[in-house]
Coordinates of C-alpha atoms in Angstrom, one line a residue:
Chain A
X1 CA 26.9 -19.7 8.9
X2 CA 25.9 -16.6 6.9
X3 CA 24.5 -16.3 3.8
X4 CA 26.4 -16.6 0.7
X5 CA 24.8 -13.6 -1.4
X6 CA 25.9 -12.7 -4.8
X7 CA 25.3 -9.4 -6.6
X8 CA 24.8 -9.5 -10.6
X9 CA 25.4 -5.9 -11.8
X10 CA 23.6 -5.6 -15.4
X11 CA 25.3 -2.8 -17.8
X12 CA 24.4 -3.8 -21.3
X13 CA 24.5 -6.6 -24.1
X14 CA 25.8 -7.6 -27.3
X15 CA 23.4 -5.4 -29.4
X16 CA 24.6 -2.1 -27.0
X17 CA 27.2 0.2 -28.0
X18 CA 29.9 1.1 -25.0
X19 CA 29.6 4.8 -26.1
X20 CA 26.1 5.4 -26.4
X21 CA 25.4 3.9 -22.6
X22 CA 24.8 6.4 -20.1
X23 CA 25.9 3.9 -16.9
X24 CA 29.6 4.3 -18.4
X25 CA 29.4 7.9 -18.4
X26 CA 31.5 9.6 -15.3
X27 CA 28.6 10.8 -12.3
X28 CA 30.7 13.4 -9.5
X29 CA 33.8 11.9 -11.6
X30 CA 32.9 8.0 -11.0
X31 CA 31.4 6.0 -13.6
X32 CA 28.1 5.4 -13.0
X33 CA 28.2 1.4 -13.2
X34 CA 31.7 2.0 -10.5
X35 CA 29.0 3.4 -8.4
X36 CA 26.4 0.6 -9.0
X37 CA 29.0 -2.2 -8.1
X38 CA 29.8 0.0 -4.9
X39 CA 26.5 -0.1 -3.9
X40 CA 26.0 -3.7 -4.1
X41 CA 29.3 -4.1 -2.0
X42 CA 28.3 -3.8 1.8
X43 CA 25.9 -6.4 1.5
X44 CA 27.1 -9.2 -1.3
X45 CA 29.9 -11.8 -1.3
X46 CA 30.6 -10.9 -4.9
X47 CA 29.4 -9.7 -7.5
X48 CA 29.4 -10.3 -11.5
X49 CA 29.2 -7.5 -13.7
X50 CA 27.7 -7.9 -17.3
X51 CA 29.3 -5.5 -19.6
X52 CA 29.4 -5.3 -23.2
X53 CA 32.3 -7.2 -25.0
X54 CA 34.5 -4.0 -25.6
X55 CA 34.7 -3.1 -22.3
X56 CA 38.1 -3.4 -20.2
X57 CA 37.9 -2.4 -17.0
X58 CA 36.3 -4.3 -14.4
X59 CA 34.9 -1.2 -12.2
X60 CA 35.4 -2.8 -8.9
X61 CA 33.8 -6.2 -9.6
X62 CA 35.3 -10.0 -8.8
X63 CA 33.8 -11.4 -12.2
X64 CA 33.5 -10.1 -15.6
X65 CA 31.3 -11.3 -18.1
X66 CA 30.3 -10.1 -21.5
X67 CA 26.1 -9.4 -21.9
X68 CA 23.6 -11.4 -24.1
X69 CA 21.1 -10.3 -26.7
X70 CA 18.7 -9.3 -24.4
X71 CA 18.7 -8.0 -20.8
X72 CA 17.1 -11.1 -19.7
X73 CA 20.0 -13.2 -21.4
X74 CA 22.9 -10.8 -20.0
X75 CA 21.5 -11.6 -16.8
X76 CA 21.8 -15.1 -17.4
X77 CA 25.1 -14.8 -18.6
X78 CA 26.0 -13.2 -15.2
X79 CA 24.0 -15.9 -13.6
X80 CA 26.1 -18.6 -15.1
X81 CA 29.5 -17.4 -13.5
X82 CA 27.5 -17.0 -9.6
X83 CA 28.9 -19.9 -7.8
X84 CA 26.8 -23.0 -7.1
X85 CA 27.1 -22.0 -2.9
X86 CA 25.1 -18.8 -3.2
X87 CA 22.2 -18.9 -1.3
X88 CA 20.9 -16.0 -2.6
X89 CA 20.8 -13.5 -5.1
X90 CA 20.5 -9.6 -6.0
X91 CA 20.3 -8.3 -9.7
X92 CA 20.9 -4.7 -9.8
X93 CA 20.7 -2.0 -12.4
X94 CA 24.1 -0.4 -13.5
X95 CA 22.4 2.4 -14.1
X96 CA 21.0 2.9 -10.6
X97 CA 24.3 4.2 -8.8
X98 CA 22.1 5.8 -5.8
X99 CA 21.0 2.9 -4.6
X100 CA 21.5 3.0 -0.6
X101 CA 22.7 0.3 1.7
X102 CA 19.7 0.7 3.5
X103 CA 17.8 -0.3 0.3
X104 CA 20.5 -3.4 -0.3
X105 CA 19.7 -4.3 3.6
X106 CA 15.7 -4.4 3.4
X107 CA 15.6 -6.5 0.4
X108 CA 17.8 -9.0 2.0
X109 CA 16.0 -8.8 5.6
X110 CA 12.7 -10.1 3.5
X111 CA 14.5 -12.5 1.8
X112 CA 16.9 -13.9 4.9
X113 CA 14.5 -12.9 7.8
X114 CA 11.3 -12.5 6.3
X115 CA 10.8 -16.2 4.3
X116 CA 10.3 -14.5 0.8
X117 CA 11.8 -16.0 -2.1
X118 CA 11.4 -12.8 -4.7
X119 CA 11.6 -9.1 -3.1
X120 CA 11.8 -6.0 -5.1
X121 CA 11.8 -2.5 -4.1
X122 CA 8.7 -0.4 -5.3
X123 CA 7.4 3.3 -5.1
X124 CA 3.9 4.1 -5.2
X125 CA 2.8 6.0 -7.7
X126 CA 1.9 9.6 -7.3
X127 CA 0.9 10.5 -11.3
X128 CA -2.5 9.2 -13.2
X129 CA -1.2 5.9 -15.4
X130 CA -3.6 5.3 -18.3
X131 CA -3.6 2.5 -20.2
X132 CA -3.5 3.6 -24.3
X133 CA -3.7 1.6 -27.4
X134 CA -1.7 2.2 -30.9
X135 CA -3.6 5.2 -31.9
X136 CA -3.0 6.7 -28.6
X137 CA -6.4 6.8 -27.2
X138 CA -6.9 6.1 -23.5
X139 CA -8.4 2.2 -22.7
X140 CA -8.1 2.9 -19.5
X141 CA -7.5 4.7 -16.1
X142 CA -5.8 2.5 -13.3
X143 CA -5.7 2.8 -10.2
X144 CA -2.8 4.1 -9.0
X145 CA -3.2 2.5 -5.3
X146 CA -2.5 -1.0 -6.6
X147 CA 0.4 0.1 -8.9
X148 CA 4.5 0.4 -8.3
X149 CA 7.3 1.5 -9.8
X150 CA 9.3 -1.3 -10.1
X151 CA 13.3 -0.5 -8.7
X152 CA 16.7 -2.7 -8.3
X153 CA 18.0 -3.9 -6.8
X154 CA 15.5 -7.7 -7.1
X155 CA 16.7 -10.1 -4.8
X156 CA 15.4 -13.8 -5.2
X157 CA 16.4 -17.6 -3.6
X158 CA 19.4 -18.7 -5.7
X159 CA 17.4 -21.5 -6.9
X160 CA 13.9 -19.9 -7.4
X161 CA 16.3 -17.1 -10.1
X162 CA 17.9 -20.3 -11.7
X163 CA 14.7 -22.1 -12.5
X164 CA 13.1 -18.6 -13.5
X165 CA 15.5 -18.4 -16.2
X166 CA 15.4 -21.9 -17.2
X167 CA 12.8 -21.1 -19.9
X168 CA 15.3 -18.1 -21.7
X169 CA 12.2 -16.3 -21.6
X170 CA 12.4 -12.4 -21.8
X171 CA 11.2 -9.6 -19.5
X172 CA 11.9 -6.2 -18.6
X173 CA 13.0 -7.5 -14.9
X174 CA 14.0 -10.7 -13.3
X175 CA 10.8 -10.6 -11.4
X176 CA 8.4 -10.8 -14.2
X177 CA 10.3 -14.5 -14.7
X178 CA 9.7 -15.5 -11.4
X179 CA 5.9 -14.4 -11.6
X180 CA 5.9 -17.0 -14.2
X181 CA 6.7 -19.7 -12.1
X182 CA 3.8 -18.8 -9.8
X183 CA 6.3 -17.7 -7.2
X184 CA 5.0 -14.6 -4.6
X185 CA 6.8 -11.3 -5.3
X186 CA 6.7 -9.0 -2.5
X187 CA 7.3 -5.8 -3.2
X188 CA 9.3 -3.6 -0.4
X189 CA 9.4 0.0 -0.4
X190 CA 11.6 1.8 -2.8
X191 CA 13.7 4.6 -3.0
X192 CA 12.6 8.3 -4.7
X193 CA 16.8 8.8 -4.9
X194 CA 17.4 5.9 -6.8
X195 CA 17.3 6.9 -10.0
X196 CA 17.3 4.7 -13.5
X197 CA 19.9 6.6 -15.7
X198 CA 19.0 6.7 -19.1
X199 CA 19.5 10.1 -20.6
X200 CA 21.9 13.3 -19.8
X201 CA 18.7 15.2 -17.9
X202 CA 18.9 11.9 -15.3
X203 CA 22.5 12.2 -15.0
X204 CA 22.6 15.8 -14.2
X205 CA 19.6 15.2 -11.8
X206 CA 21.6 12.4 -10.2
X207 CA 24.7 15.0 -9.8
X208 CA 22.9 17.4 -8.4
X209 CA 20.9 14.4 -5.7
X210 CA 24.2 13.5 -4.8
X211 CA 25.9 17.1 -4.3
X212 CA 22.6 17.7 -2.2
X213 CA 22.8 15.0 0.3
X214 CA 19.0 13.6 -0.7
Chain B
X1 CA -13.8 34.5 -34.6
X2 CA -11.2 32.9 -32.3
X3 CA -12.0 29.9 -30.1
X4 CA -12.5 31.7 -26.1
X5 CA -10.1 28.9 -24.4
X6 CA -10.3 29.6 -20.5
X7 CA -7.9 27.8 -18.1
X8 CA -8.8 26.3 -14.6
X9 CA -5.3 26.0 -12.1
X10 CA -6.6 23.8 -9.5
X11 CA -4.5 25.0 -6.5
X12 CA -6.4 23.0 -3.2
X13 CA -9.8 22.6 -1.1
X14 CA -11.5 22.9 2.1
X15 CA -9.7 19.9 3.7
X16 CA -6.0 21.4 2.9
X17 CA -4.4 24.3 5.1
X18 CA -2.1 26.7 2.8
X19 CA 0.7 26.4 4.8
X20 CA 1.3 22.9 3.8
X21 CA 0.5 23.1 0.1
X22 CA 3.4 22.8 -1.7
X23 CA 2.5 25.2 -4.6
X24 CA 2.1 28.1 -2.6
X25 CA 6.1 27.7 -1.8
X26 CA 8.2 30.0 -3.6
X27 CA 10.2 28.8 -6.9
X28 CA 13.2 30.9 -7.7
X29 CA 11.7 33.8 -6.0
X30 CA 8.1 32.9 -7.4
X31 CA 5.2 30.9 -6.1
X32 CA 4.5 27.5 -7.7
X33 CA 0.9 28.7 -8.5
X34 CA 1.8 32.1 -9.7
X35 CA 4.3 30.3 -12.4
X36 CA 1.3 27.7 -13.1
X37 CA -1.2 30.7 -13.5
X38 CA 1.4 32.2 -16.1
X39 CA 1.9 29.2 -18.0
X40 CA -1.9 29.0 -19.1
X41 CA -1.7 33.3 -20.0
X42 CA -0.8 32.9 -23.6
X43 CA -3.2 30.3 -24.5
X44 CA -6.1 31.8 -22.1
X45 CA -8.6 34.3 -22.8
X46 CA -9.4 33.6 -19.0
X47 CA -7.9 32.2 -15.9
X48 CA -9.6 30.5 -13.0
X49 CA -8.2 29.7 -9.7
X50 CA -9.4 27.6 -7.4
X51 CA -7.6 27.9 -3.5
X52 CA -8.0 27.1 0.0
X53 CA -10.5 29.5 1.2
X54 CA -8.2 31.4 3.3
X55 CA -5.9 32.4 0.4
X56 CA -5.7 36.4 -0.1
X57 CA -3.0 36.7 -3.0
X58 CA -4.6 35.9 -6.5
X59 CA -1.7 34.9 -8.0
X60 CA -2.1 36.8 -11.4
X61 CA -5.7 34.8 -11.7
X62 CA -8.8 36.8 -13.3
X63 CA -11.0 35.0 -11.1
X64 CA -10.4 33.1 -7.6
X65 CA -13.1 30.5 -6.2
X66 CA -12.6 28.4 -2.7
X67 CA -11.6 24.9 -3.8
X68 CA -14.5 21.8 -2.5
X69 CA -13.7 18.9 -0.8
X70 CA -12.0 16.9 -3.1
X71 CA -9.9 17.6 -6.1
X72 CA -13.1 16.7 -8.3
X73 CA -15.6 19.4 -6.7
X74 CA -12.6 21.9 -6.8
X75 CA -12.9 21.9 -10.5
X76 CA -16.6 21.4 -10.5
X77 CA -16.4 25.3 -8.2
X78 CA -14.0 26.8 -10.9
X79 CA -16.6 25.1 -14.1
X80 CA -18.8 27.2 -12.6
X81 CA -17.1 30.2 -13.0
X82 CA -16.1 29.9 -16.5
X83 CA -18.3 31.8 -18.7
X84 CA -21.1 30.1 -20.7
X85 CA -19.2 31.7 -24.4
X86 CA -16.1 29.3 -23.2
X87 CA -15.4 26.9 -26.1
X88 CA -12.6 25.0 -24.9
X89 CA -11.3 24.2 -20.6
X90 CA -7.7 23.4 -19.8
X91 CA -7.4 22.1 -16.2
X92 CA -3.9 22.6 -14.9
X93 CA -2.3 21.6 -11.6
X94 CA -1.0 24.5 -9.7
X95 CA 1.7 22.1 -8.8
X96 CA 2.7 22.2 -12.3
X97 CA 4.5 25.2 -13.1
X98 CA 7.6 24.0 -15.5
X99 CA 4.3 23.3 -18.5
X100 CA 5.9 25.2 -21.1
X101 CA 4.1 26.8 -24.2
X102 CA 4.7 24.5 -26.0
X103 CA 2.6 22.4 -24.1
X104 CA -0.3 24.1 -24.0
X105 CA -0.3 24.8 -28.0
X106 CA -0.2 21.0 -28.8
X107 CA -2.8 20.0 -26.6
X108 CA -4.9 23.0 -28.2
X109 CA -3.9 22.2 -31.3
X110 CA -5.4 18.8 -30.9
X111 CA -8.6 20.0 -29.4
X112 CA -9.3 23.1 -32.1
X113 CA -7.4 21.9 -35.2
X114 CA -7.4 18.1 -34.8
X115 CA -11.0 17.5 -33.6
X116 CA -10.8 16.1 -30.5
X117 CA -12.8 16.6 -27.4
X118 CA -10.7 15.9 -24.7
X119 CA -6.8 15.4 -25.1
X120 CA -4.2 14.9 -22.1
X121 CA -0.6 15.3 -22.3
X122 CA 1.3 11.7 -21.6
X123 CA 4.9 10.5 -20.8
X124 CA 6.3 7.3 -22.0
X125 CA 6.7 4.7 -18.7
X126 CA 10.3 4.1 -18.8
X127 CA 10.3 2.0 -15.3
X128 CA 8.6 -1.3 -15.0
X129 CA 5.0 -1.0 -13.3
X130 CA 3.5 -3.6 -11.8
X131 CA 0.2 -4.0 -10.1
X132 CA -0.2 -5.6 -6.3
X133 CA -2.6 -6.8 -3.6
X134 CA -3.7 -4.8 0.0
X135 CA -0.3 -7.6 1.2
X136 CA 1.7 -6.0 -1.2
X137 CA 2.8 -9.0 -3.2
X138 CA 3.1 -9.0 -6.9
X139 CA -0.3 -9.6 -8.7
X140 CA 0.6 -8.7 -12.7
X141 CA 3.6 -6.9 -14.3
X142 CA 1.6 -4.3 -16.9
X143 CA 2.8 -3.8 -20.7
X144 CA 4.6 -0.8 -20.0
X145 CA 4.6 0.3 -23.7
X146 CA 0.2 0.6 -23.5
X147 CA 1.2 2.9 -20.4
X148 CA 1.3 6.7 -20.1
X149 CA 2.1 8.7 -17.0
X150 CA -0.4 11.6 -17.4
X151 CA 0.1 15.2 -17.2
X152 CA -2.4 18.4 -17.2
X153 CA -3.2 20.8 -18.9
X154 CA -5.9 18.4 -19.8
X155 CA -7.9 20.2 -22.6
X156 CA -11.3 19.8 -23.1
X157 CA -14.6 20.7 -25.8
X158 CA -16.3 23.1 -22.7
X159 CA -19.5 20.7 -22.9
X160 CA -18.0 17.9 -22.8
X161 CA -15.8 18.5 -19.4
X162 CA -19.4 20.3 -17.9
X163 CA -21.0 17.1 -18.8
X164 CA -18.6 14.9 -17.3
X165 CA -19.0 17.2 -13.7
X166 CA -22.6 16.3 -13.4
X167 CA -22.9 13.6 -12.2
X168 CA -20.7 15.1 -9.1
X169 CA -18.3 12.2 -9.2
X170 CA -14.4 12.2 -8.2
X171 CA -11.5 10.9 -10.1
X172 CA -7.6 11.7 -10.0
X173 CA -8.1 13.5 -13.2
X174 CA -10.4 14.6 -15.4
X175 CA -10.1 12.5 -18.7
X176 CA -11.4 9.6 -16.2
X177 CA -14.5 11.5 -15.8
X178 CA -14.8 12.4 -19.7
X179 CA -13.7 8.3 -20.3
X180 CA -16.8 7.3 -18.1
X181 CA -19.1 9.3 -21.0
X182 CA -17.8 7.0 -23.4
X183 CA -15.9 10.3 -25.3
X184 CA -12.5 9.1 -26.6
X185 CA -9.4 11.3 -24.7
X186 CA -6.3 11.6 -27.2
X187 CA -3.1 11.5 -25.9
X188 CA -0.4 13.9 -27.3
X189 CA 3.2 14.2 -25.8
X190 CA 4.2 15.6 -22.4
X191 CA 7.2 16.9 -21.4
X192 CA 9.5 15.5 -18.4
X193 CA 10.7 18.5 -16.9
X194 CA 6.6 19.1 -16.7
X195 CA 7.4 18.5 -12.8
X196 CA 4.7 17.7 -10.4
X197 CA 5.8 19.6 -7.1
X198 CA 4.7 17.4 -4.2
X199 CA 7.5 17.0 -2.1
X200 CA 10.5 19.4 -1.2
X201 CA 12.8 17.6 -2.9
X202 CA 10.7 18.1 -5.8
X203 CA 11.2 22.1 -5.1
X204 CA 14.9 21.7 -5.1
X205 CA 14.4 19.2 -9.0
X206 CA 12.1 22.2 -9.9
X207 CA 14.5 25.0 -8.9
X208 CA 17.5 22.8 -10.5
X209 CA 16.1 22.7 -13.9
X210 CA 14.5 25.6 -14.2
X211 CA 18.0 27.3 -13.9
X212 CA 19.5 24.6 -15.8
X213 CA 17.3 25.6 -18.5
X214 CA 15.8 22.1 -19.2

């Protein structure tokens, strides 16, 4: 029998205006978080979108849930109404919409095929990352051959996600939870295209991605 | 009398061919390196640049030196031929032609007004970063707000960046050489349309806002 996988699409909280978040905003006339949800399609048996409590449409998803305090606890919320029979699951960005179903495929190959319980996508990083402190002085150079840049969509066991979250701990990505537990993480090569929307200069730049075929 | 600021666009060594250098590409009609030799003009008394040694064209440059083997010894060649009266080095990429004025003035301004010796322009990490192993599994998720993504011009006090070349060592930038003295680097704000051209879809981002006016 195949794996059951279910898709949690992320697109704000209860502290997060509707307004003022660029994954509502229309990309090539589509909302961004319509494009996110499309994304996930091809490879999930549903998927839950976490939205802020004002919001009324559903954008193409089977369940709708309203978002926590925190991104960690909107994902929660989301993780609450997968059911019980998913053997696996993907959290994913609303604001990545250029996420490719080739991306969706090789997270799930290392998870289904591959024995891993916690894949995310990662790009290497071409730019020098210092570390600073307050006053803005530099601590530290890293080295940039052991760093990523951490992408969605982050794809876990169903079980290794639930216990992850057991603690209501907070973290800027699902993953960071399940490094807690002492679970591996592999990381699985990411995509330049998929872009994090976050201001108007990303949602022009993702226009002009799409319109351009990369 | 006026500090004598001289500028060094780094632009390739020995070990790269021209052909495959992506700032020699043309950008809205311009070459990368031409537009990153005119960005440093109005803060410059001088410009240095430092190219493969079969490059003819000298971009707009006062002076052209053959790049070394790495990216290092390619600015240790142009050090040399700044004049001794220098009192402060900028080091630019030549892949960096979208560094506006502005730019160059705040990191000056740091250097001549604010007292610094060495001062590097930094970008706020919005992605998560995370550090792995040679099997690329997950070894720490980093503090992305003690994280900068670091841009040049990197401005310098002229005896400070000619001490941190002697000891011939190499480094993905600069302020790591200058940090291994012990002499604090200051961070002051980049910009994010301050574009590192590496790739050709990079060209086409570079092309898009620069007519976009971003």
């Amino acid at each position: 029998m195949a794996a059951q996988v279910w898709s949690i699409v992320v697109a704000g909280g209860s502290g997060q205006r509707f307004g003022q978040l660029k994954q509502f905003a229309l990309l090539d006339g589509r909302p961004v978080v319509e494009r996110a949800v499309l994304a996930c399609r091809p490879s999930s048996t549903g998927v839950v979108l976490v939205v802020p409590a004002e919001t009324t449409d559903d954008y193409g998803a089977d369940v709708m849930v309203e978002g926590g305090a925190t991104r960690s606890e909107s994902v929660r919320r989301g993780l609450s109404a997968v059911p019980p029979e998913a053997d696996v699951i993907l959290v994913h960005d609303a604001a990545r919409p250029l996420a490719s179903p080739a991306l969706f495929r090789s997270v799930l190959e290392a998870l289904l095929d591959g024995g891993a319980d916690a894949v995310i996508p990662g790009l290497a990083v071409s730019d020098t990352i210092k570390q600073v402190d307050q006053n803005q002085h530099v601590t530290a150079t890293l080295d940039r051959n052991e760093l990523v840049i951490v992408q969605t969509p982050q794809g876990f066991s169903a079980d290794v996600l639930r216990r992850a979250h057991d603690g209501c701990a907070d973290a800027t990505d699902d993953a960071a939870l399940v490094e807690a537990l002492g679970t591996p993480v592999r990381v699985v090569p990411g995509e330049p295209g998929n872009l994090k929307i976050t201001t108007p200069a990303d949602l022009r730049l993702a226009e002009h991605l799409l319109r351009d075929g990369a």
